[in-house]
Coordinates of C-alpha atoms and ligand atoms in Angstrom, one line a residue:
X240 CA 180.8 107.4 -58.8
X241 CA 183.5 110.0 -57.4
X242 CA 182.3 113.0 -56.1
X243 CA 185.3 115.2 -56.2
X244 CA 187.3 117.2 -58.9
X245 CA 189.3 115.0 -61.7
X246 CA 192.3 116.5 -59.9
X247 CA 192.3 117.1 -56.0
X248 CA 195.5 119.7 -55.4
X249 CA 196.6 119.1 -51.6
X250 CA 198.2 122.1 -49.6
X251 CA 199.2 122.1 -45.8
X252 CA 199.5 118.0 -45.5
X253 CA 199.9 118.0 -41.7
X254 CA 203.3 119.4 -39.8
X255 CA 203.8 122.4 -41.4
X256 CA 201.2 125.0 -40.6
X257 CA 201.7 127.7 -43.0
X258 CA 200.4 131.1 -42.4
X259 CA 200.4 131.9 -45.8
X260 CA 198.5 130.8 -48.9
X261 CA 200.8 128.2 -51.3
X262 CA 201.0 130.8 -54.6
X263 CA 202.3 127.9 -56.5
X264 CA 199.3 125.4 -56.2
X265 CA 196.8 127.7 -56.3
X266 CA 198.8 129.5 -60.4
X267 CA 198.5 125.4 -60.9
X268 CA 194.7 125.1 -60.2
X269 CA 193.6 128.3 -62.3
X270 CA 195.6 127.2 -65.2
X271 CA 193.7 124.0 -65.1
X272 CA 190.6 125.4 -64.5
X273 CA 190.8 127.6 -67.2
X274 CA 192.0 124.8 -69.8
X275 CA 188.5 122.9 -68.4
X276 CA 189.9 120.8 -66.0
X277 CA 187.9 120.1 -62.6
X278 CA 190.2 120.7 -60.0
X279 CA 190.0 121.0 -56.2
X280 CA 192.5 122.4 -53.3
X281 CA 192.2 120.6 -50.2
X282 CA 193.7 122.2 -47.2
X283 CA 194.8 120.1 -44.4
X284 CA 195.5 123.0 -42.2
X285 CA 193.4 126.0 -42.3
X286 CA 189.9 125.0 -41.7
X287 CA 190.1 122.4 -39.1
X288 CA 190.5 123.4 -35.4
X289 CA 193.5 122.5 -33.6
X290 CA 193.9 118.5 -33.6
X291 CA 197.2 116.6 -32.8
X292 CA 198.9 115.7 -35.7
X293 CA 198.6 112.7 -36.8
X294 CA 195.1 113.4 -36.3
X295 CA 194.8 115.7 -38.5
X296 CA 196.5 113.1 -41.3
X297 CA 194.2 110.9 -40.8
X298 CA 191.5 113.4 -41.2
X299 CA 193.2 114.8 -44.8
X300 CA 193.6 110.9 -46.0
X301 CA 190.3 110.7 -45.0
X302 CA 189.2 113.5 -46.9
X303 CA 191.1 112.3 -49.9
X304 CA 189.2 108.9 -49.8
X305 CA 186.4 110.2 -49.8
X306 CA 186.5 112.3 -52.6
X307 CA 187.5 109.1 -54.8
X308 CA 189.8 111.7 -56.8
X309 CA 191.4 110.0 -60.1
X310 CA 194.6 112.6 -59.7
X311 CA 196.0 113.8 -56.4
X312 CA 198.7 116.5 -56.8
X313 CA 201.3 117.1 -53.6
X314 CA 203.7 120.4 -53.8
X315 CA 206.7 119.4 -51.5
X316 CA 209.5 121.6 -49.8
X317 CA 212.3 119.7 -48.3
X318 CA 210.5 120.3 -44.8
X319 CA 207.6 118.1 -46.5
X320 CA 208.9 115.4 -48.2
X321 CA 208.6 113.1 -45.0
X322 CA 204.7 113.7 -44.8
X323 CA 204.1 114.3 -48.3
X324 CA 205.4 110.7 -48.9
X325 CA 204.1 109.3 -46.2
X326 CA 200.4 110.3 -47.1
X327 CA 200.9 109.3 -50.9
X328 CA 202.1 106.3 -49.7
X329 CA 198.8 105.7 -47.2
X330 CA 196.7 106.7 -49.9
X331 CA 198.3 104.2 -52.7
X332 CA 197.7 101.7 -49.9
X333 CA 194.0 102.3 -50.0
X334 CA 193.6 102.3 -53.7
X335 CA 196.5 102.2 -55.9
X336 CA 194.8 103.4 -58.9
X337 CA 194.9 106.6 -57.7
X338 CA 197.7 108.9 -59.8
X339 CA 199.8 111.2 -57.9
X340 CA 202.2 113.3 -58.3
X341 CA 204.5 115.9 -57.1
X342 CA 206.2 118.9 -57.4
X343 CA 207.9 122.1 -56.3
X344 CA 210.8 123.0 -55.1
X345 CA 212.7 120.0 -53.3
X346 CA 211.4 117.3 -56.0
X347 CA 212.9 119.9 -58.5
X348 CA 216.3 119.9 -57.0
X349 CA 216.3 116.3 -55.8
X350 CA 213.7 114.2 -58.2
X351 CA 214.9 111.2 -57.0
X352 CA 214.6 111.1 -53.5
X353 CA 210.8 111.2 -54.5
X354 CA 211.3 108.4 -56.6
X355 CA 212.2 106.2 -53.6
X356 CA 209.8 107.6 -51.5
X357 CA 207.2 105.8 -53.3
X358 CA 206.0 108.8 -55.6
X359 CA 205.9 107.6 -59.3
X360 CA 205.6 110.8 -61.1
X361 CA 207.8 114.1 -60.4
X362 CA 207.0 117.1 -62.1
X363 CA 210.2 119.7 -62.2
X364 CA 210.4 123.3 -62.3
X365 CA 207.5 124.7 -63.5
X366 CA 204.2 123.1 -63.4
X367 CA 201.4 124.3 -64.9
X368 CA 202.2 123.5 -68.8
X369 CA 203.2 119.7 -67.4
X370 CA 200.8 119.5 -65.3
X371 CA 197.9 120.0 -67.6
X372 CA 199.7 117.3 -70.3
X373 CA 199.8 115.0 -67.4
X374 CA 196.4 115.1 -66.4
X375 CA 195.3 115.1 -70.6
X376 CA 197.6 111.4 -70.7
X377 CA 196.3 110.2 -67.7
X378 CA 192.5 109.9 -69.2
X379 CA 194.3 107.7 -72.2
X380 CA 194.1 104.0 -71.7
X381 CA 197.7 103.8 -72.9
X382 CA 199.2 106.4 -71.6
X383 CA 202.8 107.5 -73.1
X384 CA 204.3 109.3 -70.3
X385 CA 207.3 109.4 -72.0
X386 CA 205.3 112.5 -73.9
X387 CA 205.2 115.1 -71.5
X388 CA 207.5 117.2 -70.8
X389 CA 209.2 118.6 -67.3
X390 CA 207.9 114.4 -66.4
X391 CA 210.4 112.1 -64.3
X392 CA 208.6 109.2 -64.0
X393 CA 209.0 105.3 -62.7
X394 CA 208.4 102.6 -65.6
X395 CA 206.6 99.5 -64.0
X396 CA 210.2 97.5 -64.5
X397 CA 211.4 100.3 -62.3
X398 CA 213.7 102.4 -64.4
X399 CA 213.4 106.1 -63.8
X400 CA 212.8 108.1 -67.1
X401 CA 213.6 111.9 -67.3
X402 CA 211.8 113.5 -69.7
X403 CA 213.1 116.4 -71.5
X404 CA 212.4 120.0 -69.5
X405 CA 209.2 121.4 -70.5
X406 CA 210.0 125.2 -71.8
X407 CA 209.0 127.9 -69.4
X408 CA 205.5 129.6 -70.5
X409 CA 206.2 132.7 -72.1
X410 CA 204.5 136.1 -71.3
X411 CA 201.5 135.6 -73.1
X412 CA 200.6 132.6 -70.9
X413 CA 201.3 134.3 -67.7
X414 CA 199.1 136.8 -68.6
X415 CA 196.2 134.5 -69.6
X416 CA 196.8 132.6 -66.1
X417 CA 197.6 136.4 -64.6
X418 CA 194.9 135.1 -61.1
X419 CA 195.7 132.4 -58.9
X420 CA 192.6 130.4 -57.8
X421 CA 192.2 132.5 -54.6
X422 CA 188.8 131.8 -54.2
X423 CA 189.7 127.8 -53.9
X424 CA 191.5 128.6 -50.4
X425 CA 190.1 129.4 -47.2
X426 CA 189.0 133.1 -46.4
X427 CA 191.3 133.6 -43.5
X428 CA 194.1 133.3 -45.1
X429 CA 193.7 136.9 -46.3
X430 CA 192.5 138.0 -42.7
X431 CA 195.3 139.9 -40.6
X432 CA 198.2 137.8 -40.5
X433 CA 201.1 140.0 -39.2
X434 CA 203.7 138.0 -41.1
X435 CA 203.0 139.4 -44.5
X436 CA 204.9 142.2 -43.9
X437 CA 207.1 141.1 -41.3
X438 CA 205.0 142.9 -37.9
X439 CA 202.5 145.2 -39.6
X440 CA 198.6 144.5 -38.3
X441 CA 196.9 144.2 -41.4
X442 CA 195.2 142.8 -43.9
X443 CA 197.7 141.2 -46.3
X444 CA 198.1 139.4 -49.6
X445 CA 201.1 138.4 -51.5
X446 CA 201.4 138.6 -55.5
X447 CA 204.3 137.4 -57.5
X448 CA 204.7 139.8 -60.8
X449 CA 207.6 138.0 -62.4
X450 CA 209.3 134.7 -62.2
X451 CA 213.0 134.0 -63.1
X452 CA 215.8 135.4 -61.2
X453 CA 219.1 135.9 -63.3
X454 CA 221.7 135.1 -60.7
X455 CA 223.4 132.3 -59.1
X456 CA 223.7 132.3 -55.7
X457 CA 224.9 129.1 -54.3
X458 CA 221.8 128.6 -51.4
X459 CA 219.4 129.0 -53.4
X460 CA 217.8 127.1 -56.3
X461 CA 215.0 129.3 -57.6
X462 CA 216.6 129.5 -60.9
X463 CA 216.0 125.7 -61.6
X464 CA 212.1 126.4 -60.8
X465 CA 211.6 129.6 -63.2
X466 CA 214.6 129.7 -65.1
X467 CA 217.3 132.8 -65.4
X468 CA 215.2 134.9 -67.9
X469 CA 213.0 137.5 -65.8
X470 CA 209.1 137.0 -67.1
X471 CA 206.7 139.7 -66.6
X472 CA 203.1 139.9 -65.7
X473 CA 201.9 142.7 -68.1
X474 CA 200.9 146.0 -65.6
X475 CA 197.6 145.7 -66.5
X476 CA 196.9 142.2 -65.4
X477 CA 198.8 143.0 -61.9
X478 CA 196.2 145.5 -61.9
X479 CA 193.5 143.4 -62.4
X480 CA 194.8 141.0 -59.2
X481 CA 195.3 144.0 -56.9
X482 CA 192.0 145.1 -57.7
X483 CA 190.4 141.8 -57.1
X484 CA 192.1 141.6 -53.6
X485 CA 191.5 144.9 -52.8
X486 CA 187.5 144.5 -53.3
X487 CA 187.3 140.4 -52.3
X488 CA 189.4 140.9 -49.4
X489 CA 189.9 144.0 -48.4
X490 CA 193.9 144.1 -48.5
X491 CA 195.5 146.9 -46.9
X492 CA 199.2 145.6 -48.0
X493 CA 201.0 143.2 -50.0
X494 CA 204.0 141.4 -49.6
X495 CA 205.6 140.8 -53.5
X496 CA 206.9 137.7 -53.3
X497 CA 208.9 138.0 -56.7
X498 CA 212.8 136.6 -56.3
X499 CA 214.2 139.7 -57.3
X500 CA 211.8 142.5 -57.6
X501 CA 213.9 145.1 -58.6
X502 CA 215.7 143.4 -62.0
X503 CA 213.6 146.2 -64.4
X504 CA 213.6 149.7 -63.5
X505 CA 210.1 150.2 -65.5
X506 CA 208.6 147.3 -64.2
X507 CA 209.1 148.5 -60.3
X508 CA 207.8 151.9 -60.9
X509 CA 204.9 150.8 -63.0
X510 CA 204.2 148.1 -60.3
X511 CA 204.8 151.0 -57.3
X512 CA 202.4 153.4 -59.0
X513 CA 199.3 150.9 -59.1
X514 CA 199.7 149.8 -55.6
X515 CA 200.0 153.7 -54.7
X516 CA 197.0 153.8 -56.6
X517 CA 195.1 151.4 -54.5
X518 CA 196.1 153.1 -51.2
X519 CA 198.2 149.8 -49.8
X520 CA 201.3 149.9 -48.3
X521 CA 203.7 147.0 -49.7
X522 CA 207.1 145.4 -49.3
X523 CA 209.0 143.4 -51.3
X524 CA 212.7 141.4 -51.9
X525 CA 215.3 143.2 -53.5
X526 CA 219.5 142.9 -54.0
X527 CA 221.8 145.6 -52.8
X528 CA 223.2 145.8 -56.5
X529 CA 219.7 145.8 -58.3
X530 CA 218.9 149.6 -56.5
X531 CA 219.6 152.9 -57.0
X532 CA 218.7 156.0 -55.4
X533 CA 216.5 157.0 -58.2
X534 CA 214.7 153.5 -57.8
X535 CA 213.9 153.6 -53.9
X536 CA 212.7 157.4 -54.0
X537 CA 209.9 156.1 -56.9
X538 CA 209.0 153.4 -54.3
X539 CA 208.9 155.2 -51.2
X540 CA 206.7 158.0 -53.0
X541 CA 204.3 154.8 -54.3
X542 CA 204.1 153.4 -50.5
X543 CA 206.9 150.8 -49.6
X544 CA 207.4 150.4 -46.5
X545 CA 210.0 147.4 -46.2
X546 CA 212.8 146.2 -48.3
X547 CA 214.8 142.8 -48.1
X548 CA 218.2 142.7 -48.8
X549 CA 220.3 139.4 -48.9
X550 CA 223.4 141.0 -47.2
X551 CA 224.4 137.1 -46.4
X552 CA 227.8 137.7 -44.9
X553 CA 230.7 140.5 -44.2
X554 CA 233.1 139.0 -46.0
X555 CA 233.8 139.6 -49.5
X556 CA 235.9 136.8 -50.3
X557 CA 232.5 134.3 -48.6
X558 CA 230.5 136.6 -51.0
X559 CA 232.5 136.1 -53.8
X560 CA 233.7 132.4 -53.6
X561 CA 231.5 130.9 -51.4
X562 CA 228.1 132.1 -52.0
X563 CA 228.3 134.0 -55.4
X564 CA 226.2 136.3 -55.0
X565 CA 227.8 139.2 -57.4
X566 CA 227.5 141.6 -54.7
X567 CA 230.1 144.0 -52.6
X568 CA 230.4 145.1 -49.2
X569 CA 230.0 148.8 -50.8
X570 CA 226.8 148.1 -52.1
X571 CA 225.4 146.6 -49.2
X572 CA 226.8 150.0 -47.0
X573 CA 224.9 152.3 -49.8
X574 CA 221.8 150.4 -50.5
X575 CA 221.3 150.2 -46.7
X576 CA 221.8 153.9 -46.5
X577 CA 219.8 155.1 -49.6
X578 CA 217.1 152.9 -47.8
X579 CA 217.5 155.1 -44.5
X580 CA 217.8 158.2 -46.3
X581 CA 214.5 158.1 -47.6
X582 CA 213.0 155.9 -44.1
X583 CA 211.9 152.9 -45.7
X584 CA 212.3 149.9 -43.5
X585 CA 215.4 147.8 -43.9
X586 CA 215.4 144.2 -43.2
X587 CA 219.1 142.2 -43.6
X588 CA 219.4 138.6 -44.0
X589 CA 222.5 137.2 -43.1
X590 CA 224.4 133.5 -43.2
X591 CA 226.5 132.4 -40.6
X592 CA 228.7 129.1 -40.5
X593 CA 229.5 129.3 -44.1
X594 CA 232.2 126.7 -45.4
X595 CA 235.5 128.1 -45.1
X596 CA 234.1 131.0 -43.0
X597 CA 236.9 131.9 -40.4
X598 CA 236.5 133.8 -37.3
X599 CA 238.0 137.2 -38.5
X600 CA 235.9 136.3 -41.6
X601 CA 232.4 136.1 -39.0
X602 CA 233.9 139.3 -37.2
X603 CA 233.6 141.7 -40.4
X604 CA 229.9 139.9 -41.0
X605 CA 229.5 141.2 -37.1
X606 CA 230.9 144.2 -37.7
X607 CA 228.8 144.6 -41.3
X608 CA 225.3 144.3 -39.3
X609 CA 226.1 147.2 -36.5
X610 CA 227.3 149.3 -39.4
X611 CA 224.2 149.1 -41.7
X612 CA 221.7 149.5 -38.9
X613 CA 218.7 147.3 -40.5
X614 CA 215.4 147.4 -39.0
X615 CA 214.9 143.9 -38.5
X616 CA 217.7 141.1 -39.0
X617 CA 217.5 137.2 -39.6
X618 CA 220.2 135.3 -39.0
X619 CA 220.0 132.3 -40.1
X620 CA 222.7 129.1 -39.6
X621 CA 224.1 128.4 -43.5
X622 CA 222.0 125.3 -44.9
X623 CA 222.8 123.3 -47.3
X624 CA 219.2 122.3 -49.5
X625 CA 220.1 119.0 -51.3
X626 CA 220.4 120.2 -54.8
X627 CA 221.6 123.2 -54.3
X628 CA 225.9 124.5 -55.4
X629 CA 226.7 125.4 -51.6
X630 CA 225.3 121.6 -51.0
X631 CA 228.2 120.1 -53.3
X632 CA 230.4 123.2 -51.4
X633 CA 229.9 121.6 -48.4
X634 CA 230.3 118.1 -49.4
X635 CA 228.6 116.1 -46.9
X636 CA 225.6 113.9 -47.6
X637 CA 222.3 114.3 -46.1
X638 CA 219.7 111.6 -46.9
X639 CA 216.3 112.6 -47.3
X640 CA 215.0 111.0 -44.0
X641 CA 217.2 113.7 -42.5
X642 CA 214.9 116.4 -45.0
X643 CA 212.8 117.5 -42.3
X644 CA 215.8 118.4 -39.5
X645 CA 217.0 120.5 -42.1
X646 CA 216.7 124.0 -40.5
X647 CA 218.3 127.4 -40.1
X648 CA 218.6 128.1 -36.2
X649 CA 219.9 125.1 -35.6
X650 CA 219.6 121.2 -36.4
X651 CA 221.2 117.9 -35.2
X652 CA 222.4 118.0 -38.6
X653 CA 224.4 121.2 -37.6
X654 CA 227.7 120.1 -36.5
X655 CA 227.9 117.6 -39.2
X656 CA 227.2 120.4 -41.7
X657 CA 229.7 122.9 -40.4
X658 CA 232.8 123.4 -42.4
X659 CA 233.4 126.7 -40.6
X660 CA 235.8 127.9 -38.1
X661 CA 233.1 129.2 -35.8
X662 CA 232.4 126.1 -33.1
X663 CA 229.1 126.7 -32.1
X664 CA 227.0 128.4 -34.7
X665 CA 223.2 127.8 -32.8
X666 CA 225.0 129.8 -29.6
X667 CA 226.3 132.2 -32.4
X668 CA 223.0 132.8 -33.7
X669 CA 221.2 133.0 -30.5
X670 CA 223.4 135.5 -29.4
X671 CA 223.2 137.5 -32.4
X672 CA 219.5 137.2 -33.3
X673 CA 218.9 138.0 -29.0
X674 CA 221.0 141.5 -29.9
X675 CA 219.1 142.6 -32.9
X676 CA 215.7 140.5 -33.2
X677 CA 213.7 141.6 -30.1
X678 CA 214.5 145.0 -30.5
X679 CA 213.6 145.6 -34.3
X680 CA 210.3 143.9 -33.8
X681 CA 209.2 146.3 -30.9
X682 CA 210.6 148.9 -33.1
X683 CA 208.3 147.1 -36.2
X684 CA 205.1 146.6 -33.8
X685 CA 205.5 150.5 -33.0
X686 CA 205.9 151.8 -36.7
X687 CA 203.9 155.1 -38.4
X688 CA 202.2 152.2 -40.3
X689 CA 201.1 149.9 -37.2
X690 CA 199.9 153.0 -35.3
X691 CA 198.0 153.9 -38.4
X692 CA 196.2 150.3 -39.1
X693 CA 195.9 150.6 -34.9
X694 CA 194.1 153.6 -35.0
X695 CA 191.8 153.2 -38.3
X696 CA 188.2 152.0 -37.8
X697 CA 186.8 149.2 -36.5
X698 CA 189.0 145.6 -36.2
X699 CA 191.0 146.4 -33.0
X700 CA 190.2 142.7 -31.6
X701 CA 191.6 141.0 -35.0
X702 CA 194.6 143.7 -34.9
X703 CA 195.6 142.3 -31.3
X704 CA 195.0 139.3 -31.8
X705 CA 197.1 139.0 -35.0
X706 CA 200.1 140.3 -32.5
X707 CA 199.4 137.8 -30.4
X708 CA 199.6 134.9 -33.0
X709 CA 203.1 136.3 -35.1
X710 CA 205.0 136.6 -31.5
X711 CA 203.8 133.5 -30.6
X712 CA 205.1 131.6 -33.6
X713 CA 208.3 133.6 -33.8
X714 CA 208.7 132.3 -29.6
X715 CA 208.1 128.6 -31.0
Ligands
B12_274 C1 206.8 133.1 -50.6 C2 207.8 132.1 -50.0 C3 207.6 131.7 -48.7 C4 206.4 132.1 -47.8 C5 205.1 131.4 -48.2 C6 205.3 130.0 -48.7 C7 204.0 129.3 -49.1 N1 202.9 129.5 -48.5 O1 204.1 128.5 -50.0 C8 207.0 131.8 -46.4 C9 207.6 133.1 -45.9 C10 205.9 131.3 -45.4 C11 208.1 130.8 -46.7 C12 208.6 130.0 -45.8 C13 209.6 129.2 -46.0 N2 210.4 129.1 -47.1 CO1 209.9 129.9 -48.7 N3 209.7 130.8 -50.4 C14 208.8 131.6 -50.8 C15 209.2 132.0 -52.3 C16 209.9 133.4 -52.2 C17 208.0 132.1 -53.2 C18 207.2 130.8 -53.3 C19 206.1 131.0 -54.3 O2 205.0 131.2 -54.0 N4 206.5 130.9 -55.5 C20 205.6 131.2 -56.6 C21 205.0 129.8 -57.1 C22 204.1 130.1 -58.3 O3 206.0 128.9 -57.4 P1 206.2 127.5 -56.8 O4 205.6 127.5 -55.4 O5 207.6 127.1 -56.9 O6 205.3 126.5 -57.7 C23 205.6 126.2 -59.0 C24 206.5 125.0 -59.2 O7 207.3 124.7 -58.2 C25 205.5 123.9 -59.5 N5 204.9 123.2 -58.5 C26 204.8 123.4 -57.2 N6 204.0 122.5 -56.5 C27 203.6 121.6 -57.4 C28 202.8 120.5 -57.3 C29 202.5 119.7 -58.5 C30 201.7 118.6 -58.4 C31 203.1 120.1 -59.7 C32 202.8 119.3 -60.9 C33 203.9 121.2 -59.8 C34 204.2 122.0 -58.7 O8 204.5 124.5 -60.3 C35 204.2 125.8 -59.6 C36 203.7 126.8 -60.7 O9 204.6 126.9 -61.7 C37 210.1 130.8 -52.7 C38 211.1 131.2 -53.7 C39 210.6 130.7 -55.1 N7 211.1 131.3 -56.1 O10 209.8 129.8 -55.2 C40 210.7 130.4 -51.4 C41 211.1 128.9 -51.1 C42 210.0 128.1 -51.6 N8 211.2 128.9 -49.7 C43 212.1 128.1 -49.3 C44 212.4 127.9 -47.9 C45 213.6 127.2 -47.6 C46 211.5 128.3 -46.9 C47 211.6 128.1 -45.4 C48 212.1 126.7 -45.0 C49 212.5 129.2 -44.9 C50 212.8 129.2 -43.4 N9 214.0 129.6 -43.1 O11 212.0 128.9 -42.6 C51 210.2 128.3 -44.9 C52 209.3 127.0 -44.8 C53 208.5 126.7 -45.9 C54 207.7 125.4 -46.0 N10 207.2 124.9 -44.9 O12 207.7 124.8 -47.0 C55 212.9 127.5 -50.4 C56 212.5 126.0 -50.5 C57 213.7 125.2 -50.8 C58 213.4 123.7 -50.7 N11 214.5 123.0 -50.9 O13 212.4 123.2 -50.6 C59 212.5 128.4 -51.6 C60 212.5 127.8 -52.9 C61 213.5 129.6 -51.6 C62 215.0 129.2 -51.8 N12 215.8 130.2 -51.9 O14 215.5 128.1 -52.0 N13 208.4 130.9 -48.0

């Protein structure tokens, strides 16, 4: 007789350590829950102590075993896709009654690759409505995949099926699943973790408060997740979560992880006012041309302390025809300086390497970051994600065993990938991320905020020591 859940949810397989709770399994687990379905998260990360690798895949399959699950479900970036298959396929060895699945991002953009990898069932986009279907037809002896929607699935003959998309859950739905199962995941996760909030000492949590994102750009694939159409939480519902972090955890910020916080004007200053309300201090991801000055004075009053801005490159013709973004350089100058005008941090994200980028075209993005004077920069090395528009752009294959190479400061997949003028683009990046980096986290370590958290009772050990563990992961 198993002992486990009907449906065992797996976060943090093995190489990835991720300091931060996986939103998406844990919105996958409460909906189930709440529809009556037993479901479990297993963590391979978190709770164990520090244990070589493949140790610590061993332990997880072991784990698994044990728990005789009937469903095991696997959420997969691209960086994942060579452990997530590895363990399905380890675990099929052992008892190939076992269903699994996957989903998330990279088996959204590149279902197929799953497929091969010895995964039968691929869930895309969003997962809770398939996910719960899936687990319903799985009890039946017959089961007709070919039923549930959002499903690519394998036949026994071998031919792939796509089902047709499953529609996005409406408003309604995300209301009713407003709380992800944060009491399935370890404790710590909500202890201070100085990567919330890129440098701040605190206790953090991150909260998503729409899903969609109605633009295009060519990196990114968000869109094929969540769809175009922005979806609200309702305010009250955000409420509620805030609420429930504030007293379960004791948050003192919160990191909103939406794509594009700042599509609806209403929404942001209803949002700013309740986290005002609940003393925290917050930061969240915005787009130079989704901001006003009206906008970032509401925020600042309602306790932001950081904004992202995509500023990507300082060219407008790689803005326009290369990454799409729907942006100008003006826009980037004035959201930077509305940002400064009322002192809320700034931090700029920018591409380099781009196809077609030249090197007057990589001198105006040089010149573009002195002139906005961010607080903190990221440069990152343009990737192509499988999947993705700037992928086909670049038009040069990468096969999924090269997935996990796949990264922005530099890959052996770099010079292959780079259709850009600029030679060496990891020496470029050093160069520029040495110039900006180390100084904007000092500045970031030695903010109003930090001084504050720093200063306030008790919880001077756990500040340190959450210093300690960011620089340390930003020097590997
Ligand atoms: C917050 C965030 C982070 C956080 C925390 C991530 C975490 N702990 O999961 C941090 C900052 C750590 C981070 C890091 C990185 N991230 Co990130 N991140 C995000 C962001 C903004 C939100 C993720 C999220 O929580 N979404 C909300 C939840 C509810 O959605 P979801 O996770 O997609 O889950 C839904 C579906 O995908 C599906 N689903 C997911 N898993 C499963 C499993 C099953 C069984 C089923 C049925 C369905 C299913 O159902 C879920 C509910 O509807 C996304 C953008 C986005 N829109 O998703 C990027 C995103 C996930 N990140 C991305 C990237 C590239 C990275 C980095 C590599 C960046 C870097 N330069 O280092 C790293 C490494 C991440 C890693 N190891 O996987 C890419 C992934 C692309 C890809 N091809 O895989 C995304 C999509 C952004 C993008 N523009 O393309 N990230």
């Amino acid at each position: 007789m198993a002992d486990s859940a009907e449906i065992l949810l797996i976060i943090n397989p093995s190489l990835w350590f991720k300091p931060m709770y996986p939103s998406g399994i844990m919105y996958l687990a409460s909906y189930l829950r709440l529809k009556g379905i037993s479901v479990e998260i297993i963590d391979g990360a978190i709770a164990k102590k520090i244990i070589p690798v493949s140790e610590r895949e061993e332990l997880l399959i072991n784990t698994i075993m044990r728990k005789k699950p009937r469903l095991v479900g696997f959420s997969a970036s691209h960086l994942e896709y060579d452990e997530v298959s590895r363990i399905n396929r380890k675990i099929q060895e052992k008892d190939g009654s076992i269903i699994s699945i996957v989903g998330g991002s990279q088996p959204t953009y590149r279902p197929e690759d799953f497929i091969q990898s010895g995964f039968r069932f691929i869930c895309i986009g969003e997962g809770e409505v398939t996910l719960y279907n899936f687990v319903l037809e799985s009890r039946k002896e017959q089961s007709q995949w070919s039923s549930i929607k959002g499903l690519i699935w394998k036949t026994p003959d071998g031919t792939i099926v796509k089902n047709p998309p499953c529609e996005l859950m409406g408003e309604g739905e995300l209301n009713n699943n407003f709380l992800p199962a944060y009491d399935m995941v370890d404790k710590r996760y909500f202890d201070f973790n100085a990567g919330i909030i890129r440098g701040l000492l605190m206790r953090g949590a991150m909260i998503l408060t729409t899903r969609g994102c109605p633009f295009k750009c060519s990196f990114c694939g968000c869109n094929l997740i969540f769809g175009k159409k922005l979806r609200k939480k309702s305010i009250e519902k955000i409420e509620q979560e805030i609420d429930f972090l504030k007293n379960n955890f004791g948050v003192e910020g919160i990191w909103i992880i939406d794509d594009t916080f700042t599509v609806n004007r209403e929404h942001v200053a209803a949002v700013s006012r309740i986290l005002k309300k609940y003393g925290l201090v917050w930061g969240c991801q915005s787009r130079v041309n989704t901001i006003d000055e009206d906008m970032i004075r509401i925020m600042k009053e309602n306790g932001c302390i950081q904004i992202d801005f995509g500023v990507e490159s300082g060219s407008q013709r790689i803005l326009d025809e290369i990454i799409q973004k729907g942006i100008t350089i003006e826009q980037v100058k004035n959201a930077f300086q509305l940002a400064h005008k009322y002192a809320i941090r700034t931090l700029a994200n920018f591409m380099i390497a781009l196809p077609t980028e030249t090197l007057e075209e990589f001198e105006q993005t040089r010149m573009l970051a002195d002139q906005i004077k961010a607080d903190v920069y990221i440069f990152s090395i343009a990737t192509p994600l499988p999947g993705t528009r700037l992928y086909e752009l670049v038009g040069v294959p990468i096969t999924p065993d090269e997935y996990n190479s796949l990264n922005w400061v530099g890959s052996p997949l770099t010079k292959r990938l780079n259709k850009s003028a600029i030679e060496d683009p990891v020496k470029e990046r050093v160069g520029l991320q040495k110039k900006y980096y180390f100084r904007s986290l000092v500045k970031s370590f030695l903010s109003i905020e930090n001084i504050r958290f720093f200063l306030s009772k008790g919880s001077k050990i756990q500040r340190t020591m959450s210093l300690f563990k960011y620089v340390k992961r930003i020097f590997k």
